[in-house]
Structures are given as structure tokens and as C-alpha cells.
Amino acid sequence: MNKILYSFGIISFGIALGVTIQVLHRRGRLQLPLSIVDLRKLLQKIALLGLHPVAIVGAIWIVRIKDPGLMALPFVGFSALFAGGMLALGAARILKLEPKKTGALFCCGSFTNIGSIGALVCFIFLGEAGFALVPIYKLFEDVSYYAIGFPIARYYSGAGENGGGAAARLKGLLSDPFILTAVSSLIIGASLNLSGIERPAFYGFANAVIVPLATILLLTSIGLALRFSRIGGYLRECVSVSLIKFLMVPILIFLLARALGFGEMDDALPLKVVIILSSMPVAFNALIPPSIYDLDLDLANSCWFVTTALLILVLPLLLMTLRQI
């Protein structure tokens, strides 16, 4: 119970802090040294370029990959994102949505909050050993978003080929500082792991502070941009995405992970990580394609808020499930 309250407390605090700052600033009651947009970017850079790399290096430093079958973990992560997107397109067809709503629903079905909320839940529920597997699971996440997600979203916007072709997207992907930092963290952590150098004793305590702090900063940046608008008009879409995120994708990916033998590896730790990360809500990144490609942003915003709020029910169910494995 303490793990659930701790997880939900951090998530709620981060979002509430961002929303509070945003509202007070908009009403003129809080003066900031920089704009809301710049503050959001600063918080994201501190978390993703400063804190997260330190935590990832430290966690991978001590992880023990005993089974080569774990090399399939990134492909399982990619499969979860791909399955979510395809199921969302199927739901859009059943609901007979117009193209701009279909594109937004696809983003909500595919884009998943792995890096902030998912990583936090893995850390709290499974410790550093579980957290260390998160960057491996999400290794192809950005490739999935930029190479598949954004082009499909643009297709449903009717925007054609404006904005650069595959070569331009690939160049942007390879030069993205967030991606380069994440990959560098993996390489450094793996190198230290293989070197035989013992990790300093203080690192475990440091990660117990760094991981929640990075999550709070990321969720605060989300709260700074959050708008509660017309959620009631998208109940069908919110229900559909919730079923995809919390039922359909987790079942499919659980079966895939079991078939790959994840349940027999390291006391089923990889299977537990897969269960958690495939059951996470809509990522804030899902709001980006609807914004830049003129899709239904209110739909995406509604699905993000509803699925994130449903964590109050999902987290206890996840913990109960993990205890049965």
C-alpha cells in the first residue's frame, strides 16, 4: 500500500505543482524569471539531460543480465507501442471517426508514458534492478515515434510531405540531444558493468532521490502546459484508449513476453517490468503530433488526462498482479 501511495503521491504532486504555477502566472499572482514555455523546456532538460542519465548509468552498472534472451526486450517494447497504435486505428474505424480524430487517437494508443511514470513505478515496485531494464525496454521508443508515429499522424492530417522526408527525420533523430544522451547513458552504464569496477555504496541512496525528483520535474513541465477542455465530449474515445492501454496491449505483450521465456529469467523480473511498462497511460508526447499537424488536440488532451487519472485504479491492480508472479 505504501508503494502505491508513494507512486501516486509523486505523480499527483508533479502535475498539481505545474498546474498551480501555470494558473498563478496566468492570473498575474506569480512572476517568473522566464516564460512558461522556457520553464517547461528547462525542467525537461534538467530531468532528461541531467538527472535521468545519472540514474540510468548507476542502475545498469549493477544489473546482472544472466540470460541472452533478454536481448528481445527492446523488441517487446517496440511491439507494445506498435500494437497500441494499430488497436487505436481499429477503434477509430469502429467509432467512425473523421481523419483528424483518427490521427489523434492513433497517437494516444501508441505513445506511452514509459520514461517518467513507467520508470518511477518500476523503481518503486521493483527497485533498481527493475529500473535498470527500463532504458533497454524503451530502446526503440524514439525510433517508433519519429519513424512511424509522426508520419502516420501527418498522413491523417492531410499535410502531405511537408516537413521533411525520411532522410530529414533520420538526421534529426540521430542528432537529437535527448536520444544521444539516453544512448550514451546505456553505453557508459554497460561499460562500467562489464569493467568489474564496484559501484560506490552511495549510488543506491542517490538514485532513490534522483528518480523521483526527475519524475516530479517532468510531470511539473506537463502541468505547466495542461489544459482541461471538453473532456466530456470525448468519452467514447477516452474509454477506447483506456481499454487499449490498460487491457488489450498488456494482455498481448504479456503473452509475447511469456512466450519468449521472460517468466523464467531472473525470478521473472523482465516479465514484471514488461507488465508495468505495457500498462502505462498516454504519454505527453502524444499531444505533440496533434498540435503540429492540426489534428484533434482536445481529443488527445482528454485521453491523456483520463488515462493518467486512472492510475489510481491501475497501480493497485498492477501491484496485486506482480505479487502473483
Coordinates of C-alpha atoms in Angstrom, one line a residue:
M1 CA 0.0 0.0 0.0
N2 CA 2.9 2.4 0.8
K3 CA 4.3 1.8 -2.6
I4 CA 1.0 2.7 -4.3
L5 CA 0.6 5.9 -2.2
Y6 CA 4.2 6.9 -2.8
S7 CA 3.8 6.5 -6.6
F8 CA 0.5 8.3 -6.8
G9 CA 1.7 11.0 -4.5
I10 CA 4.7 11.8 -6.6
I11 CA 2.6 11.8 -9.8
S12 CA -0.1 14.0 -8.3
F13 CA 2.3 16.4 -6.8
G14 CA 4.3 16.9 -10.0
I15 CA 1.2 17.6 -12.1
A16 CA -0.5 19.7 -9.5
L17 CA 2.6 21.8 -9.0
G18 CA 2.8 22.6 -12.7
V19 CA -0.9 23.4 -13.0
T20 CA -0.7 25.7 -9.9
I21 CA 2.3 27.6 -11.3
Q22 CA 0.6 27.9 -14.6
V23 CA -2.7 29.3 -13.2
L24 CA -1.0 31.7 -10.7
H25 CA 1.2 33.0 -13.5
R26 CA -1.7 33.5 -15.9
R27 CA -3.6 35.4 -13.2
G28 CA -0.6 37.6 -12.5
R29 CA -0.1 36.4 -9.0
L30 CA 3.2 34.8 -9.7
Q31 CA 6.1 36.4 -11.6
L32 CA 8.6 34.1 -13.2
P33 CA 12.1 34.9 -14.4
L34 CA 11.3 33.2 -17.7
S35 CA 8.3 32.3 -19.8
I36 CA 6.2 29.2 -19.1
V37 CA 7.4 27.7 -22.3
D38 CA 11.1 28.3 -21.4
L39 CA 10.5 27.0 -17.9
R40 CA 9.0 23.8 -19.3
K41 CA 11.9 23.2 -21.5
L42 CA 14.4 23.9 -18.7
L43 CA 12.7 21.4 -16.4
Q44 CA 12.7 18.8 -19.1
K45 CA 16.4 19.4 -19.9
I46 CA 17.4 19.1 -16.2
A47 CA 15.5 15.8 -15.9
L48 CA 16.3 14.2 -19.2
L49 CA 19.8 15.5 -19.8
G50 CA 21.0 15.8 -16.2
L51 CA 19.2 13.6 -13.7
H52 CA 18.0 10.6 -15.8
P53 CA 21.4 9.8 -17.3
V54 CA 23.0 9.6 -13.8
A55 CA 20.2 7.3 -12.6
I56 CA 20.4 5.1 -15.7
V57 CA 24.2 4.7 -15.5
G58 CA 24.0 3.8 -11.8
A59 CA 21.2 1.2 -12.3
I60 CA 22.8 -0.5 -15.3
W61 CA 26.2 -0.5 -13.6
I62 CA 24.9 -3.2 -11.2
V63 CA 22.3 -5.1 -13.3
R64 CA 23.1 -8.7 -14.0
I65 CA 21.9 -9.9 -17.4
K66 CA 22.1 -13.7 -16.9
D67 CA 20.0 -14.7 -20.0
P68 CA 20.8 -13.7 -23.6
G69 CA 17.1 -14.0 -24.3
L70 CA 16.8 -10.5 -22.6
M71 CA 18.1 -9.1 -25.9
A72 CA 14.5 -9.4 -27.1
L73 CA 13.3 -6.8 -24.5
P74 CA 13.6 -3.8 -26.8
F75 CA 11.6 -5.6 -29.5
V76 CA 8.9 -6.4 -26.9
G77 CA 8.8 -2.7 -26.0
F78 CA 8.5 -1.7 -29.7
S79 CA 5.7 -4.3 -30.1
A80 CA 3.7 -2.7 -27.3
L81 CA 3.9 0.7 -29.0
F82 CA 3.1 -0.7 -32.4
A83 CA 0.2 -2.8 -31.1
G84 CA -1.3 0.2 -29.3
G85 CA -1.3 2.3 -32.4
M86 CA -2.8 -0.4 -34.6
L87 CA -5.6 -1.1 -32.0
A88 CA -6.3 2.6 -31.9
L89 CA -6.7 2.7 -35.7
G90 CA -9.1 -0.2 -35.4
A91 CA -11.1 1.6 -32.6
A92 CA -11.2 4.7 -34.8
R93 CA -12.7 2.7 -37.6
I94 CA -15.3 1.2 -35.3
L95 CA -16.2 4.6 -33.9
K96 CA -16.3 6.0 -37.5
L97 CA -14.0 8.9 -36.6
E98 CA -13.0 11.6 -39.1
P99 CA -9.3 11.6 -40.1
K100 CA -8.2 14.3 -37.7
K101 CA -9.7 12.5 -34.8
T102 CA -8.3 9.2 -36.1
G103 CA -4.7 10.6 -36.2
A104 CA -5.0 11.9 -32.6
L105 CA -6.5 8.6 -31.4
F106 CA -3.6 6.7 -33.0
C107 CA -1.1 8.9 -31.1
C108 CA -2.8 8.2 -27.8
G109 CA -2.9 4.5 -28.5
S110 CA 0.8 4.2 -29.4
F111 CA 2.6 6.9 -27.4
T112 CA 3.1 5.6 -23.8
N113 CA 4.4 7.2 -20.7
I114 CA 7.4 4.9 -20.2
G115 CA 10.2 7.3 -19.3
S116 CA 8.7 9.2 -16.4
I117 CA 5.7 7.4 -14.8
G118 CA 6.7 3.9 -16.1
A119 CA 10.3 4.3 -14.9
L120 CA 9.1 5.6 -11.5
V121 CA 6.7 2.7 -11.0
C122 CA 9.4 0.2 -11.9
F123 CA 11.8 1.8 -9.4
I124 CA 9.3 1.8 -6.6
F125 CA 7.7 -1.6 -7.2
L126 CA 10.9 -3.5 -8.3
G127 CA 13.8 -1.5 -7.1
E128 CA 17.0 -0.5 -9.1
A129 CA 17.1 -3.9 -10.8
G130 CA 13.7 -3.3 -12.4
F131 CA 14.5 0.4 -13.2
A132 CA 17.7 -0.7 -15.0
L133 CA 15.6 -2.7 -17.5
V134 CA 13.5 0.4 -18.4
P135 CA 16.0 2.0 -20.9
I136 CA 16.5 -1.4 -22.5
Y137 CA 12.8 -1.9 -23.0
K138 CA 12.4 1.6 -24.4
L139 CA 15.4 1.5 -26.7
F140 CA 13.3 1.7 -29.8
E141 CA 10.8 4.1 -28.4
D142 CA 12.0 7.2 -30.2
V143 CA 12.5 5.3 -33.4
S144 CA 8.9 4.2 -33.2
Y145 CA 7.6 7.7 -32.5
Y146 CA 9.7 9.6 -35.1
A147 CA 9.9 6.9 -37.9
I148 CA 6.3 5.6 -37.6
G149 CA 4.1 7.6 -35.2
F150 CA 4.7 11.1 -36.6
P151 CA 4.4 10.1 -40.3
I152 CA 1.1 8.3 -39.6
A153 CA -0.2 11.3 -37.7
R154 CA 0.8 13.6 -40.5
Y155 CA -1.0 11.2 -43.0
Y156 CA -4.3 11.7 -41.2
S157 CA -3.8 15.4 -41.1
G158 CA -3.7 15.5 -44.9
A159 CA -0.4 17.5 -44.7
G160 CA 1.3 15.5 -47.5
E161 CA 5.0 15.6 -47.5
N162 CA 5.6 19.0 -45.9
G163 CA 8.1 19.0 -43.1
G164 CA 10.9 16.8 -44.5
G165 CA 11.2 13.3 -45.8
A166 CA 12.6 10.2 -44.2
A167 CA 16.3 11.4 -44.5
A168 CA 15.5 14.6 -42.7
R169 CA 13.6 12.7 -40.0
L170 CA 16.5 10.3 -39.6
K171 CA 19.1 13.1 -39.4
G172 CA 17.0 14.8 -36.7
L173 CA 16.7 11.5 -34.8
L174 CA 20.5 10.9 -34.8
S175 CA 21.3 14.5 -33.7
D176 CA 18.6 14.8 -31.0
P177 CA 20.4 15.5 -27.7
F178 CA 17.9 13.6 -25.7
I179 CA 18.3 10.5 -27.7
L180 CA 22.1 10.8 -27.8
T181 CA 22.2 11.3 -24.0
A182 CA 19.9 8.2 -23.4
V183 CA 22.1 6.0 -25.7
S184 CA 25.3 7.3 -24.1
S185 CA 23.9 6.5 -20.6
L186 CA 23.3 2.9 -21.8
I187 CA 26.8 2.6 -23.2
I188 CA 28.5 4.1 -20.1
G189 CA 26.4 2.0 -17.7
A190 CA 27.1 -1.2 -19.7
S191 CA 30.8 -0.4 -19.9
L192 CA 31.1 0.1 -16.1
N193 CA 29.1 -3.1 -15.6
L194 CA 31.5 -5.1 -17.8
S195 CA 34.6 -3.4 -16.3
G196 CA 34.2 -5.1 -12.9
I197 CA 34.6 -1.8 -11.1
E198 CA 32.4 -1.8 -8.0
R199 CA 29.7 0.8 -7.8
P200 CA 30.1 3.3 -4.9
A201 CA 27.8 2.5 -2.0
F202 CA 26.2 5.9 -2.0
Y203 CA 24.8 5.5 -5.5
G204 CA 21.8 3.4 -4.3
F205 CA 20.7 6.2 -2.0
A206 CA 21.4 8.8 -4.7
N207 CA 19.1 7.0 -7.2
A208 CA 16.4 6.8 -4.5
V209 CA 16.4 10.6 -4.7
I210 CA 17.2 11.2 -8.3
V211 CA 14.5 9.0 -9.9
P212 CA 11.5 10.6 -8.0
L213 CA 13.0 14.1 -8.4
A214 CA 13.4 13.6 -12.2
T215 CA 9.8 12.4 -12.4
I216 CA 8.5 15.4 -10.5
L217 CA 10.3 17.8 -12.8
L218 CA 8.9 16.1 -15.9
L219 CA 5.4 16.0 -14.6
T220 CA 5.6 19.6 -13.4
S221 CA 6.6 20.5 -17.0
I222 CA 3.5 18.7 -18.2
G223 CA 1.3 20.5 -15.7
L224 CA 2.6 23.8 -16.9
A225 CA 1.0 23.2 -20.3
L226 CA -2.1 21.2 -19.2
R227 CA -5.5 22.5 -20.3
F228 CA -8.7 20.9 -19.1
S229 CA -11.0 21.3 -22.0
R230 CA -14.1 19.5 -23.3
I231 CA -13.2 16.1 -21.8
G232 CA -16.9 15.2 -21.6
G233 CA -17.2 15.4 -25.4
Y234 CA -14.7 12.6 -25.9
L235 CA -15.9 9.9 -23.5
R236 CA -16.1 7.2 -26.3
E237 CA -12.5 7.9 -27.3
C238 CA -11.3 8.0 -23.7
V239 CA -12.9 4.7 -22.9
S240 CA -11.4 3.1 -26.1
V241 CA -7.9 4.3 -25.3
S242 CA -8.2 3.2 -21.7
L243 CA -9.2 -0.3 -22.8
I244 CA -6.3 -0.4 -25.2
K245 CA -3.7 0.9 -22.7
F246 CA -4.8 -1.0 -19.6
L247 CA -6.3 -4.2 -21.0
M248 CA -5.6 -5.1 -24.7
V249 CA -1.9 -4.1 -25.0
P250 CA -0.9 -5.5 -21.6
I251 CA -2.5 -8.9 -22.4
L252 CA -0.9 -9.1 -25.8
I253 CA 2.5 -8.1 -24.6
F254 CA 2.3 -10.4 -21.5
L255 CA 1.6 -13.4 -23.8
L256 CA 4.5 -12.4 -26.0
A257 CA 6.9 -12.0 -23.1
R258 CA 5.8 -15.3 -21.6
A259 CA 6.3 -17.0 -25.0
L260 CA 9.9 -15.5 -25.0
G261 CA 10.6 -17.1 -21.6
F262 CA 10.7 -13.8 -19.6
G263 CA 8.9 -15.5 -16.8
E264 CA 11.9 -17.9 -16.3
M265 CA 14.5 -15.2 -16.2
D266 CA 15.9 -13.7 -13.0
D267 CA 12.9 -14.5 -10.8
A268 CA 10.5 -13.2 -13.6
L269 CA 11.9 -9.7 -13.3
P270 CA 11.8 -8.9 -17.0
L271 CA 8.2 -10.2 -17.2
K272 CA 7.3 -7.9 -14.3
V273 CA 8.9 -4.9 -16.0
V274 CA 7.1 -5.7 -19.2
I275 CA 3.7 -5.9 -17.4
I276 CA 4.3 -2.5 -15.8
L277 CA 5.6 -0.6 -18.8
S278 CA 2.9 -2.0 -21.2
S279 CA 0.2 -0.8 -18.8
M280 CA 1.2 2.8 -18.6
P281 CA -1.1 5.8 -19.7
V282 CA -0.9 8.0 -22.7
A283 CA 2.4 9.9 -23.0
F284 CA 2.5 13.7 -23.0
N285 CA 4.4 13.3 -26.4
A286 CA 1.0 12.1 -27.8
L287 CA 0.0 15.8 -27.7
I288 CA 2.8 16.9 -30.0
P289 CA 1.7 15.5 -33.4
P290 CA -1.9 16.7 -33.0
S291 CA -0.5 20.1 -32.2
I292 CA 1.9 20.4 -35.1
Y293 CA -0.2 18.6 -37.6
D294 CA -3.6 20.2 -36.7
L295 CA -5.3 17.1 -35.5
D296 CA -7.9 17.0 -32.7
L297 CA -5.8 18.3 -29.8
D298 CA -8.7 18.3 -27.4
L299 CA -9.2 14.5 -28.0
A300 CA -5.5 13.8 -27.3
N301 CA -5.6 16.1 -24.2
S302 CA -8.7 14.3 -22.9
C303 CA -7.3 10.8 -23.4
W304 CA -4.0 11.9 -21.7
F305 CA -5.8 13.2 -18.6
V306 CA -8.3 10.3 -18.3
T307 CA -5.7 7.6 -18.6
T308 CA -3.3 9.3 -16.2
A309 CA -6.1 9.8 -13.7
L310 CA -7.0 6.1 -14.0
L311 CA -3.6 5.2 -12.5
I312 CA -5.3 5.5 -9.1
L313 CA -7.1 2.2 -10.0
V314 CA -4.4 0.7 -12.2
L315 CA -1.5 0.9 -9.8
P316 CA -3.1 -1.3 -7.1
L317 CA -4.1 -3.8 -9.7
L318 CA -0.6 -3.9 -11.1
L319 CA 0.9 -4.4 -7.6
M320 CA -1.5 -7.3 -7.0
T321 CA -0.7 -8.9 -10.3
L322 CA 3.1 -8.6 -9.7
R323 CA 2.7 -10.4 -6.3
Q324 CA 1.1 -13.3 -8.0
I325 CA 4.1 -13.9 -10.4

